[in-house]
Amino acid sequence: MATASASNWLHVDIGDETPQLLSTLSSCMTLSDVQCDGYVRLLAADISFEDEEEPSAKLKVFRGLKLKKEQSLPGIPTAIESLYIDETEPKTPVIAVAIAESVLFYRHLKPYFKYTVPALDAEELELEVWRKLPVMQSETHDGLLQLLKDVDHAKLSRKTQRLLQLPVEERESFINIHKDSPVGRVGIIVAMCCLKRVSSSANPPSHLVLATDTGRVFVLEPQGFNLVYQAKTCSYETAVPSLISVHGTYETDFCIVVGTRNGGVYLLRKSNSEGQEILKMSTSLTGLLLLPVDQTIVMTTMEQRYLCYSKRGKLLYQVQLEAQPVCILPLMLSHLGITLVAVALQGGTVKFFLQRFLVDEFVVPQTVAAMLYGRMGMEDHVLTLTTQTGEVIMKILRRITRFENDIEAATLASKVSASSHRIVDASILDKPKKSSIFVEQASREKQHAKASYGSFQVELWRLRHTAARATIDAINSSESTISGDLTHAPVKLSAEVCGSGPAFRLYLTVQNLSTFKMASNLVVLLHADRRHYTMQQSVARLPSVLPGIPLRVDFEVVSVLDSLDKLPPASLTPDNSQIRVMLLKTGQSKPLIAAAVAMPQSEAAF
């Protein structure tokens, strides 16, 4: 059991339970609310090499440090991601597992869909050779295969590469078996990450970014499983991607940084179909990050260096490390307004950098092989480490944490708080947070009850005034019959009033003007002056509106008449005889469409 030497981290103790062993990589670990119960679980691919002939892998689901479920995978995964594919409530995450040339999608931990990256066109010479091989004598095969040996090995299909490796006596049977199979190069997925489509909500729909060993980069839209972006890493066939990092949103703009096996770093943008070479390292990279705040590129190399470059390839700073870096991980601390970079070194040391400054570090007994940071259970800042021996270590960032710009200040803070407890029970992941700030605030309110109540009332009325003003501004800015939000499908709203009164029937027609997007999570809200009109139903949740198929809903509106003469009240004028209709999107405060429907004069009810 490891105890952090720095006071910024709490170690999660598993007690007397048998520790779970996990052999995985950082790209094969993710956090997801797979059960849709608000509890974030750890998902990881456990790769086993016990079988000498063929290694195997299992997808394991942990609740805290306890294994809850596992299922076998059809191959060794490259990466695992958790993402949302639509905005339908309740939001259900989908687990994407990249294996070979395919991406397996799991929903509720059950197989959902399988996507295979498109194959590249084969060389004309290779196609011609495969047309001749099944129909020609076996004595002429050597001459045909000699023609294929002159072609670059990377440009040949898999079955051709396999055929060239077989001995002479096995070639004829191999040709008979695979003569009808297609000839084409299918790229193996070597890296995968998520790209948010929009960032307007807490869990927005995301796209998948796939990098293959053929140098191609794809952006996959998982709702319809269509490729919305394709690019080449560079014009060189030898540039094989190994690391990838993404920043931005697909609807606006995004950047993709790709690190290759030969040490090259390339930048791809939404408007470009080929990457731009930023720099070329003399050694291979062990980690690559595109930081979201200052848009700098951080990397670690086999030369035991921690480097930072701009997007133009200018070296900003570098730090010499004491040991070989194994993996790196970004830690976005939004409550502190900073982003740290965790670097795991050979020997078990984990260092935390704020730009070029070392602000924290701790040591674990074994070398860390994989790291993952994020919300787990009920805690927001959980760091999960797996060592090369398979031990799983969890640490929680303390709420009173502080990060100094030099290690001496951090060491001093560690000595001051050395008496505090740094080991907590694993059940802390199941408990909601309670901080001392709430207790202190409650004590102050009891001591100054009258002043606190007066201050609360002032702030309440100020809040109501601000909310009313913001509501009016939002409605006035949305007055149109067609939505103008570019991040969603354009929607058109039309209205029709039927009847002579006092009972009217208001028909609303909602039409999706998009050709490929589905308009979902829409709500219609009606507002009228209660002195003039009454409605049994003023809110209606609409089903998903498909492109080209209008949706019609109706509401009953009853005009209020005077109880004596059965006539409309005198206060009803053409200016205020209106019903305001608002089309809203779930989770958004500003309506997509706001319109006023002029109601006809009601007849007397005799």
Coordinates of C-alpha atoms in Angstrom, one line a residue:
M1 CA 0.0 0.0 0.0
A2 CA 1.4 3.4 -1.0
T3 CA 1.1 6.6 0.9
A4 CA 1.6 9.9 -0.8
S5 CA 4.5 12.0 0.4
A6 CA 2.8 15.2 -0.6
S7 CA -0.1 16.5 1.5
N8 CA -2.2 17.4 -1.6
W9 CA -3.3 13.9 -2.2
L10 CA -5.3 11.4 -0.1
H11 CA -4.6 7.7 -0.5
V12 CA -7.7 5.5 -0.8
D13 CA -7.2 2.4 1.3
I14 CA -8.9 -0.9 0.3
G15 CA -8.7 -2.4 3.8
D16 CA -8.6 -6.2 4.1
E17 CA -10.0 -6.8 0.6
T18 CA -8.0 -8.6 -2.1
P19 CA -6.4 -6.0 -4.4
Q20 CA -7.5 -6.0 -8.0
L21 CA -4.8 -6.5 -10.6
L22 CA -5.1 -4.7 -13.9
S23 CA -2.7 -4.7 -16.8
T24 CA -3.7 -1.9 -19.1
L25 CA -2.6 1.4 -20.7
S26 CA -3.7 5.0 -20.2
S27 CA -5.6 4.9 -23.5
C28 CA -7.5 1.8 -22.4
M29 CA -9.0 3.4 -19.3
T30 CA -12.1 5.7 -19.1
L31 CA -14.7 6.9 -16.7
S32 CA -18.4 6.6 -17.4
D33 CA -21.9 6.7 -15.9
V34 CA -22.7 3.4 -17.6
Q35 CA -25.7 2.6 -15.4
C36 CA -27.2 6.2 -15.7
D37 CA -27.6 6.4 -11.9
G38 CA -25.2 9.3 -11.3
Y39 CA -22.3 7.1 -10.1
V40 CA -19.3 7.3 -12.3
R41 CA -17.5 4.0 -12.7
L42 CA -14.1 3.0 -13.9
L43 CA -13.9 1.0 -17.2
A44 CA -10.6 -0.6 -18.3
A45 CA -9.3 -3.2 -20.7
D46 CA -7.4 -5.9 -18.8
I47 CA -4.8 -7.3 -21.3
S48 CA -3.6 -10.8 -20.5
F49 CA -0.5 -12.4 -21.9
E50 CA -0.9 -15.8 -20.2
D51 CA -1.8 -17.5 -23.4
E52 CA 1.5 -17.9 -25.3
E53 CA -0.2 -18.3 -28.7
E54 CA -2.6 -15.3 -28.6
P55 CA -3.1 -12.6 -25.9
S56 CA -6.6 -11.8 -24.8
A57 CA -8.4 -8.9 -23.2
K58 CA -11.4 -8.3 -21.0
L59 CA -13.5 -5.1 -20.5
K60 CA -13.8 -4.7 -16.7
V61 CA -16.2 -2.3 -14.9
F62 CA -15.3 -1.2 -11.3
R63 CA -17.4 0.5 -8.7
G64 CA -14.8 2.2 -6.7
L65 CA -12.1 -0.4 -6.3
K66 CA -14.5 -3.4 -6.5
L67 CA -14.9 -5.3 -9.7
K68 CA -18.6 -5.5 -10.7
K69 CA -18.7 -6.8 -14.2
E70 CA -16.4 -8.1 -16.9
Q71 CA -16.8 -9.4 -20.5
S72 CA -14.4 -10.7 -23.1
L73 CA -13.3 -8.6 -26.1
P74 CA -12.6 -10.1 -29.5
G75 CA -9.1 -8.6 -29.7
I76 CA -6.5 -6.4 -28.0
P77 CA -8.0 -2.8 -27.9
T78 CA -6.0 0.3 -28.8
A79 CA -8.2 2.7 -26.9
I80 CA -11.5 3.0 -25.0
E81 CA -13.7 6.1 -24.9
S82 CA -17.0 7.0 -23.3
L83 CA -19.1 9.5 -25.2
Y84 CA -22.7 10.6 -25.7
I85 CA -24.1 10.3 -29.3
D86 CA -27.3 12.4 -29.0
E87 CA -29.2 14.8 -26.8
T88 CA -32.1 12.5 -25.9
E89 CA -33.0 12.5 -22.2
P90 CA -32.0 10.6 -20.1
K91 CA -28.6 10.7 -21.6
T92 CA -27.0 7.3 -22.0
P93 CA -23.2 7.0 -22.6
V94 CA -21.8 4.7 -25.3
I95 CA -18.5 2.9 -24.8
A96 CA -16.3 2.9 -27.9
V97 CA -13.6 0.2 -28.1
A98 CA -11.0 0.4 -31.0
I99 CA -9.8 -3.1 -32.0
A100 CA -7.7 -3.5 -35.2
E101 CA -9.6 -1.8 -38.0
S102 CA -13.0 -1.6 -36.2
V103 CA -14.6 0.4 -33.5
L104 CA -17.0 -1.6 -31.3
F105 CA -19.8 0.4 -29.6
Y106 CA -21.4 -0.8 -26.4
R107 CA -24.7 0.6 -24.9
H108 CA -25.6 -0.5 -21.4
L109 CA -22.5 -2.7 -21.7
K110 CA -24.2 -4.7 -24.5
P111 CA -23.0 -4.8 -28.2
Y112 CA -24.6 -1.9 -30.1
F113 CA -22.8 -1.3 -33.4
K114 CA -19.5 -2.2 -35.2
Y115 CA -17.9 0.3 -37.5
T116 CA -14.9 -0.5 -39.8
V117 CA -12.7 2.2 -41.3
P118 CA -12.8 2.4 -45.1
A119 CA -10.1 0.6 -47.1
L120 CA -7.6 2.3 -49.4
D121 CA -7.5 1.5 -53.0
A122 CA -4.9 -1.1 -53.9
E123 CA -2.1 -0.7 -56.4
E124 CA -2.9 -1.6 -60.0
L125 CA 0.0 -4.0 -60.1
E126 CA -1.3 -5.8 -57.1
L127 CA -4.8 -6.1 -58.5
E128 CA -3.4 -7.5 -61.8
V129 CA -1.2 -10.1 -60.0
W130 CA -4.2 -11.3 -58.0
R131 CA -6.3 -11.7 -61.1
K132 CA -3.6 -13.9 -62.7
L133 CA -2.6 -16.0 -59.6
P134 CA -5.7 -18.3 -59.4
V135 CA -5.7 -19.0 -63.2
M136 CA -2.0 -19.5 -63.9
Q137 CA 0.2 -22.4 -63.3
S138 CA 2.0 -22.6 -59.9
E139 CA 5.4 -22.6 -61.7
T140 CA 4.7 -19.0 -62.8
H141 CA 3.8 -17.7 -59.3
D142 CA 7.4 -16.9 -58.4
G143 CA 7.7 -14.5 -61.2
L144 CA 4.4 -12.7 -60.3
L145 CA 5.4 -12.5 -56.6
Q146 CA 8.8 -11.1 -57.6
L147 CA 6.9 -8.1 -59.2
L148 CA 5.1 -7.5 -55.8
K149 CA 8.4 -7.6 -53.9
D150 CA 9.5 -4.5 -55.9
V151 CA 6.5 -2.6 -54.5
D152 CA 6.8 -0.8 -51.1
H153 CA 5.8 -3.3 -48.4
A154 CA 3.6 -0.7 -46.7
K155 CA 1.5 -0.1 -49.8
L156 CA 0.5 -3.8 -50.1
S157 CA -2.7 -5.3 -48.7
R158 CA -2.5 -7.7 -45.7
K159 CA -3.2 -10.8 -47.6
T160 CA -0.4 -9.9 -50.1
Q161 CA 2.0 -9.3 -47.3
R162 CA 1.0 -12.7 -45.7
L163 CA 1.4 -14.4 -49.1
L164 CA 5.0 -13.1 -49.5
Q165 CA 5.9 -14.4 -46.1
L166 CA 4.7 -18.0 -46.7
P167 CA 6.9 -20.8 -47.8
V168 CA 6.5 -22.1 -51.4
E169 CA 4.6 -25.2 -50.5
E170 CA 1.8 -23.3 -48.7
R171 CA 1.3 -20.5 -51.3
E172 CA -1.0 -22.4 -53.6
S173 CA -3.5 -23.3 -50.9
F174 CA -3.4 -19.8 -49.5
I175 CA -4.2 -18.4 -53.0
N176 CA -7.2 -20.8 -53.5
I177 CA -8.6 -19.7 -50.1
H178 CA -8.2 -16.0 -50.5
K179 CA -8.7 -15.5 -54.3
D180 CA -12.2 -14.1 -53.9
S181 CA -11.5 -11.8 -51.0
P182 CA -11.2 -8.1 -51.8
V183 CA -7.7 -6.5 -52.3
G184 CA -7.3 -3.4 -50.4
R185 CA -5.3 -1.8 -47.5
V186 CA -7.4 -1.5 -44.3
G187 CA -5.7 0.7 -41.8
I188 CA -5.3 -0.4 -38.2
I189 CA -6.6 2.1 -35.6
V190 CA -3.6 3.1 -33.5
A191 CA -5.1 6.1 -31.6
M192 CA -8.6 7.3 -30.7
C193 CA -10.0 10.2 -28.7
C194 CA -13.2 12.3 -28.4
L195 CA -14.1 15.6 -30.0
K196 CA -17.1 17.5 -28.6
R197 CA -19.6 18.5 -31.2
V198 CA -20.8 21.5 -29.2
S199 CA -20.0 22.5 -25.6
S200 CA -23.3 24.1 -24.6
S201 CA -24.2 21.4 -22.0
A202 CA -22.5 19.4 -19.3
N203 CA -22.4 16.2 -21.4
P204 CA -22.6 17.3 -25.1
P205 CA -22.6 14.8 -28.0
S206 CA -19.2 14.0 -29.2
H207 CA -17.5 12.7 -32.3
L208 CA -14.7 10.1 -32.5
V209 CA -11.3 11.0 -33.9
L210 CA -9.5 7.9 -35.3
A211 CA -5.9 7.7 -36.5
T212 CA -4.8 4.7 -38.5
D213 CA -1.3 3.2 -39.3
T214 CA -1.8 4.3 -42.9
G215 CA -1.5 7.9 -41.9
R216 CA -5.2 8.7 -42.2
V217 CA -7.2 10.6 -39.6
F218 CA -11.0 10.3 -39.5
V219 CA -13.7 12.1 -37.6
L220 CA -16.7 9.7 -37.1
E221 CA -20.1 11.0 -36.2
P222 CA -21.5 8.1 -34.1
Q223 CA -25.2 9.0 -34.3
G224 CA -25.4 8.0 -38.0
F225 CA -21.9 6.4 -38.2
N226 CA -20.8 8.7 -41.0
L227 CA -17.3 10.2 -41.6
V228 CA -17.6 13.9 -41.4
Y229 CA -13.8 14.7 -41.8
Q230 CA -10.9 12.9 -43.4
A231 CA -7.3 14.0 -43.6
K232 CA -3.8 12.7 -44.1
T233 CA -1.1 13.2 -41.4
C234 CA 1.4 14.2 -44.1
S235 CA 2.4 13.3 -47.7
Y236 CA 4.9 10.7 -46.5
E237 CA 3.8 7.1 -46.4
T238 CA 6.3 6.4 -43.5
A239 CA 4.6 8.8 -41.1
V240 CA 2.6 6.4 -38.9
P241 CA 0.6 8.1 -36.1
S242 CA 1.2 6.8 -32.5
L243 CA -0.2 9.6 -30.3
I244 CA -3.0 12.0 -30.8
S245 CA -4.5 15.0 -28.9
V246 CA -7.6 17.1 -29.8
H247 CA -8.9 20.5 -28.8
G248 CA -12.0 22.5 -29.8
T249 CA -15.5 21.6 -31.0
Y250 CA -16.5 20.2 -34.4
E251 CA -19.3 22.8 -35.1
T252 CA -16.9 25.7 -34.6
D253 CA -13.2 24.8 -35.1
F254 CA -10.8 22.2 -33.8
C255 CA -7.1 21.3 -33.9
I256 CA -5.7 17.8 -34.0
V257 CA -2.0 17.2 -33.0
V258 CA -0.6 13.9 -34.2
G259 CA 2.7 12.4 -33.0
T260 CA 4.3 9.8 -35.3
R261 CA 6.5 6.8 -34.5
N262 CA 9.6 8.5 -36.1
G263 CA 9.3 11.6 -33.8
G264 CA 7.4 13.9 -36.1
V265 CA 4.6 16.2 -34.8
Y266 CA 1.9 17.4 -37.2
L267 CA -1.0 19.8 -36.8
L268 CA -4.4 19.3 -38.6
R269 CA -7.2 21.9 -38.7
K270 CA -10.8 21.6 -39.8
S271 CA -10.1 23.6 -43.0
N272 CA -7.1 21.4 -44.0
S273 CA -7.1 17.9 -45.5
E274 CA -3.3 17.4 -44.9
G275 CA -1.3 18.0 -41.7
Q276 CA 1.3 20.6 -41.3
E277 CA 4.6 19.5 -39.9
I278 CA 5.4 21.5 -36.7
L279 CA 8.7 19.8 -35.6
K280 CA 10.8 16.7 -35.9
M281 CA 12.3 15.1 -32.9
S282 CA 15.4 12.9 -33.1
T283 CA 13.9 10.3 -30.7
S284 CA 10.5 8.8 -30.2
L285 CA 7.8 10.4 -28.1
T286 CA 6.3 8.9 -25.0
G287 CA 3.6 11.4 -24.4
L288 CA 1.8 14.2 -26.3
L289 CA -0.8 16.8 -25.1
L290 CA -2.5 19.8 -26.6
L291 CA -3.3 22.0 -23.6
P292 CA -6.7 23.7 -23.8
V293 CA -5.8 27.0 -22.0
D294 CA -2.7 28.4 -23.7
Q295 CA -2.9 26.2 -26.8
T296 CA 0.6 24.8 -26.3
I297 CA 1.9 21.4 -27.2
V298 CA 3.5 19.4 -24.3
M299 CA 5.5 16.2 -24.9
T300 CA 7.9 13.9 -23.3
T301 CA 10.7 12.0 -25.2
M302 CA 13.0 9.1 -24.7
E303 CA 15.8 11.5 -24.0
Q304 CA 14.3 12.1 -20.5
R305 CA 13.0 15.6 -21.4
Y306 CA 9.8 17.4 -20.8
L307 CA 9.2 19.9 -23.7
C308 CA 6.7 22.6 -24.5
Y309 CA 6.2 24.0 -28.0
S310 CA 3.9 26.5 -29.6
K311 CA 1.8 25.6 -32.6
R312 CA 4.4 27.2 -34.9
G313 CA 7.0 24.8 -33.6
K314 CA 8.9 27.3 -31.4
L315 CA 10.4 25.8 -28.2
L316 CA 9.0 27.6 -25.2
Y317 CA 10.7 25.7 -22.4
Q318 CA 12.1 22.3 -21.5
V319 CA 12.8 20.4 -18.3
Q320 CA 15.4 17.7 -17.8
L321 CA 13.8 14.7 -16.0
E322 CA 15.6 12.3 -13.6
A323 CA 14.3 9.1 -15.2
Q324 CA 12.6 7.8 -18.3
P325 CA 9.1 9.2 -18.7
V326 CA 6.4 6.5 -19.2
C327 CA 3.2 8.4 -19.7
I328 CA 1.7 11.9 -19.2
L329 CA -1.8 13.1 -18.2
P330 CA -3.6 16.5 -18.1
L331 CA -5.3 17.5 -14.9
M332 CA -7.8 20.3 -15.5
L333 CA -8.6 21.8 -12.1
S334 CA -11.4 24.2 -12.9
H335 CA -12.0 25.2 -9.3
L336 CA -8.4 26.5 -9.1
G337 CA -8.3 27.8 -12.7
I338 CA -5.2 25.9 -13.7
T339 CA -4.2 22.8 -15.7
L340 CA -1.5 20.6 -14.4
V341 CA 0.5 17.9 -16.4
A342 CA 1.3 14.7 -14.5
V343 CA 4.4 12.8 -15.7
A344 CA 5.0 9.3 -14.5
L345 CA 8.7 8.3 -14.5
Q346 CA 10.5 5.0 -14.3
G347 CA 10.9 3.9 -10.6
G348 CA 7.4 5.1 -9.4
T349 CA 7.8 8.9 -9.2
V350 CA 4.9 11.0 -10.4
K351 CA 5.6 14.7 -11.0
F352 CA 3.1 17.5 -11.5
F353 CA 4.1 20.5 -13.6
L354 CA 2.4 23.9 -13.9
Q355 CA 3.9 25.2 -17.1
R356 CA 7.7 24.8 -16.5
F357 CA 7.4 24.7 -12.7
L358 CA 7.4 21.5 -10.6
V359 CA 4.5 22.0 -8.1
D360 CA 4.0 18.6 -6.6
E361 CA 5.2 15.0 -6.7
F362 CA 4.8 11.7 -4.9
V363 CA 6.3 8.2 -5.2
V364 CA 4.6 4.8 -5.4
P365 CA 6.4 1.4 -4.9
Q366 CA 6.3 0.4 -8.6
T367 CA 6.6 2.2 -12.0
V368 CA 3.3 3.6 -13.1
A369 CA 2.1 2.2 -16.4
A370 CA -1.2 4.1 -16.8
M371 CA -3.0 7.1 -15.3
L372 CA -6.5 8.4 -15.4
Y373 CA -8.0 11.5 -13.8
G374 CA -11.6 12.7 -13.4
R375 CA -14.8 12.3 -11.5
M376 CA -15.3 8.9 -9.9
G377 CA -18.2 7.9 -7.7
M378 CA -19.2 11.1 -5.8
E379 CA -15.7 12.6 -5.8
D380 CA -14.7 15.1 -8.6
H381 CA -10.9 14.8 -8.4
V382 CA -9.7 11.2 -8.4
L383 CA -6.4 10.1 -9.8
T384 CA -6.2 6.4 -10.7
L385 CA -2.8 4.8 -11.2
T386 CA -2.0 1.3 -12.4
T387 CA 1.6 0.0 -12.0
Q388 CA 3.5 -2.4 -14.2
T389 CA 2.8 -5.2 -11.7
G390 CA -1.0 -4.6 -12.1
E391 CA -1.6 -2.9 -8.8
V392 CA -4.4 -0.3 -8.8
I393 CA -3.8 2.9 -6.7
M394 CA -6.4 5.7 -6.2
K395 CA -5.7 9.1 -4.8
I396 CA -8.1 12.0 -4.2
L397 CA -7.1 15.6 -4.5
R398 CA -7.6 17.4 -1.2
R399 CA -10.1 20.3 -1.1
I400 CA -7.6 22.5 0.7
T401 CA -4.9 21.8 -1.8
R402 CA -2.4 24.4 -2.9
F403 CA 0.2 24.3 -5.7
E404 CA 3.3 26.5 -5.4
N405 CA 5.7 27.4 -8.3
D406 CA 8.6 25.7 -6.7
I407 CA 9.1 22.4 -5.0
E408 CA 10.6 23.9 -1.8
A409 CA 7.4 25.8 -1.0
A410 CA 5.4 22.6 -1.7
T411 CA 7.7 20.6 0.6
L412 CA 7.3 23.2 3.4
A413 CA 3.5 23.0 3.1
S414 CA 3.8 19.2 3.3
K415 CA 5.8 19.4 6.6
V416 CA 3.3 21.9 8.1
S417 CA 0.4 19.5 7.4
A418 CA 2.3 16.3 8.1
S419 CA 0.1 15.6 11.1
S420 CA -3.1 15.5 9.0
H421 CA -4.5 12.2 7.9
R422 CA -3.6 11.3 4.3
I423 CA -5.2 7.8 4.2
V424 CA -8.9 7.5 3.7
D425 CA -11.3 4.6 3.4
A426 CA -12.5 3.5 0.0
S427 CA -16.1 4.2 1.0
I428 CA -15.4 7.9 0.6
L429 CA -16.2 7.4 -3.1
D430 CA -19.8 6.6 -2.2
K431 CA -20.4 9.6 0.1
P432 CA -21.4 13.1 -1.1
K433 CA -19.0 16.0 -0.4
K434 CA -19.3 18.0 2.9
S435 CA -16.9 20.8 3.4
S436 CA -16.2 23.0 6.3
I437 CA -17.3 26.1 4.3
F438 CA -20.9 25.1 4.7
V439 CA -20.6 24.6 8.5
E440 CA -18.9 27.9 9.0
Q441 CA -21.6 29.7 6.9
A442 CA -24.4 28.1 8.9
S443 CA -22.8 29.3 12.2
R444 CA -22.5 32.8 10.9
E445 CA -26.1 32.9 9.8
K446 CA -27.2 31.8 13.3
Q447 CA -25.2 34.6 15.0
H448 CA -26.4 37.3 12.7
A449 CA -29.9 36.1 11.8
K450 CA -31.6 39.5 11.3
A451 CA -28.8 40.9 9.0
S452 CA -28.6 37.6 7.1
Y453 CA -32.3 37.6 6.4
G454 CA -32.3 41.2 5.2
S455 CA -29.3 40.6 3.0
F456 CA -31.0 37.5 1.6
Q457 CA -34.2 39.4 0.7
V458 CA -32.3 42.2 -1.1
E459 CA -30.3 39.7 -3.1
L460 CA -33.5 37.7 -3.9
W461 CA -35.3 40.8 -5.3
R462 CA -32.2 41.7 -7.2
L463 CA -32.1 38.2 -8.6
R464 CA -35.8 38.3 -9.6
H465 CA -35.2 41.7 -11.4
T466 CA -32.2 40.4 -13.2
A467 CA -34.0 37.2 -14.2
A468 CA -37.0 39.1 -15.5
R469 CA -34.9 41.4 -17.5
A470 CA -32.9 38.5 -19.0
T471 CA -36.1 36.7 -19.9
I472 CA -37.5 39.7 -21.8
D473 CA -34.2 40.2 -23.6
A474 CA -34.1 36.5 -24.6
I475 CA -37.7 36.5 -25.8
N476 CA -37.2 39.7 -27.8
S477 CA -34.0 38.4 -29.4
S478 CA -35.7 35.2 -30.5
E479 CA -38.8 36.7 -32.2
S480 CA -38.9 34.9 -35.4
T481 CA -40.6 31.9 -37.0
I482 CA -37.3 30.2 -37.9
S483 CA -34.6 29.3 -35.3
G484 CA -31.3 30.9 -35.8
D485 CA -29.1 28.7 -33.6
L486 CA -26.4 27.3 -35.9
T487 CA -25.5 24.5 -33.4
H488 CA -28.9 22.7 -33.8
A489 CA -31.2 21.7 -36.6
P490 CA -33.1 24.8 -38.0
V491 CA -36.8 24.6 -37.1
K492 CA -39.8 26.5 -38.5
L493 CA -42.9 27.3 -36.5
S494 CA -46.3 28.2 -37.9
A495 CA -49.7 28.8 -36.1
E496 CA -53.4 28.6 -37.1
V497 CA -56.4 29.6 -34.9
C498 CA -59.7 27.9 -35.5
G499 CA -63.1 28.7 -34.0
S500 CA -65.4 31.7 -33.3
G501 CA -65.2 31.7 -29.5
P502 CA -65.3 31.6 -26.7
A503 CA -63.5 28.2 -27.2
F504 CA -60.7 28.3 -29.8
R505 CA -58.4 25.6 -31.1
L506 CA -54.7 26.7 -31.7
Y507 CA -52.8 24.5 -34.1
L508 CA -49.0 24.7 -34.2
T509 CA -46.9 23.2 -36.9
V510 CA -43.2 22.5 -36.3
Q511 CA -41.1 21.7 -39.3
N512 CA -37.4 20.5 -39.4
L513 CA -35.6 22.4 -42.2
S514 CA -32.4 20.3 -41.9
T515 CA -31.6 17.6 -44.4
F516 CA -29.7 15.3 -42.0
K517 CA -30.0 16.5 -38.4
M518 CA -32.8 15.4 -36.1
A519 CA -34.5 18.0 -33.9
S520 CA -35.0 16.5 -30.4
N521 CA -35.8 17.5 -26.9
L522 CA -38.1 20.4 -28.0
V523 CA -40.8 21.9 -25.7
V524 CA -43.6 24.3 -26.7
L525 CA -44.7 26.9 -24.1
L526 CA -47.8 29.1 -24.3
H527 CA -48.2 32.2 -22.3
A528 CA -51.3 34.4 -22.1
D529 CA -52.9 37.0 -19.9
R530 CA -55.1 35.1 -17.4
R531 CA -57.6 37.9 -17.3
H532 CA -58.4 37.3 -21.0
Y533 CA -57.6 33.6 -21.8
T534 CA -57.5 30.3 -20.0
M535 CA -55.7 27.1 -21.1
Q536 CA -55.9 23.6 -19.6
Q537 CA -52.5 22.8 -21.1
S538 CA -49.8 25.4 -21.6
V539 CA -46.7 23.1 -22.0
A540 CA -46.1 20.2 -24.4
R541 CA -43.1 18.1 -24.9
L542 CA -42.6 17.3 -28.5
P543 CA -41.2 14.0 -29.9
S544 CA -38.2 14.0 -32.2
V545 CA -38.9 15.9 -35.4
L546 CA -37.4 14.2 -38.5
P547 CA -36.3 16.2 -41.5
G548 CA -39.1 16.9 -44.0
I549 CA -41.9 15.5 -41.8
P550 CA -43.9 18.3 -40.1
L551 CA -45.3 17.8 -36.6
R552 CA -48.6 19.3 -35.6
V553 CA -49.9 19.9 -32.1
D554 CA -53.0 21.6 -30.9
F555 CA -54.1 23.5 -27.7
E556 CA -57.5 24.5 -26.5
V557 CA -57.8 28.3 -25.6
V558 CA -60.9 29.6 -23.9
S559 CA -61.7 33.3 -23.9
V560 CA -62.7 34.7 -20.5
L561 CA -66.2 36.4 -20.7
D562 CA -68.0 38.7 -18.3
S563 CA -70.3 36.7 -16.0
L564 CA -73.2 39.1 -16.5
D565 CA -73.4 40.0 -20.2
K566 CA -71.4 37.1 -21.5
L567 CA -69.2 39.5 -23.5
P568 CA -65.4 39.9 -23.6
P569 CA -64.1 42.2 -20.9
A570 CA -63.6 45.9 -21.8
S571 CA -59.8 45.6 -21.0
L572 CA -59.4 43.2 -24.0
T573 CA -58.0 45.2 -26.9
P574 CA -56.4 44.2 -30.2
D575 CA -53.0 45.0 -28.6
N576 CA -53.2 42.6 -25.7
S577 CA -55.3 39.9 -27.3
Q578 CA -52.2 37.8 -28.0
I579 CA -50.8 34.5 -27.0
R580 CA -47.1 34.2 -26.9
V581 CA -45.7 30.9 -28.2
M582 CA -42.1 29.9 -27.4
L583 CA -40.2 26.9 -28.8
L584 CA -37.6 25.8 -26.2
K585 CA -34.7 23.4 -26.2
T586 CA -34.2 21.3 -23.1
G587 CA -31.3 22.6 -21.1
Q588 CA -31.2 26.0 -22.7
S589 CA -32.5 29.2 -21.1
K590 CA -33.0 31.1 -24.4
P591 CA -35.9 30.0 -26.6
L592 CA -35.2 28.9 -30.2
I593 CA -38.3 30.7 -31.5
A594 CA -40.6 33.2 -29.8
A595 CA -43.7 34.5 -31.6
A596 CA -47.0 36.2 -30.8
V597 CA -50.3 34.8 -32.1
A598 CA -53.1 37.4 -32.5
M599 CA -56.4 35.9 -31.3
P600 CA -59.7 36.9 -33.1
Q601 CA -62.5 38.6 -31.2
S602 CA -64.6 36.1 -29.4
E603 CA -68.3 36.0 -29.9
A604 CA -70.8 36.3 -27.0
A605 CA -71.8 33.1 -25.3
F606 CA -75.6 33.2 -25.0

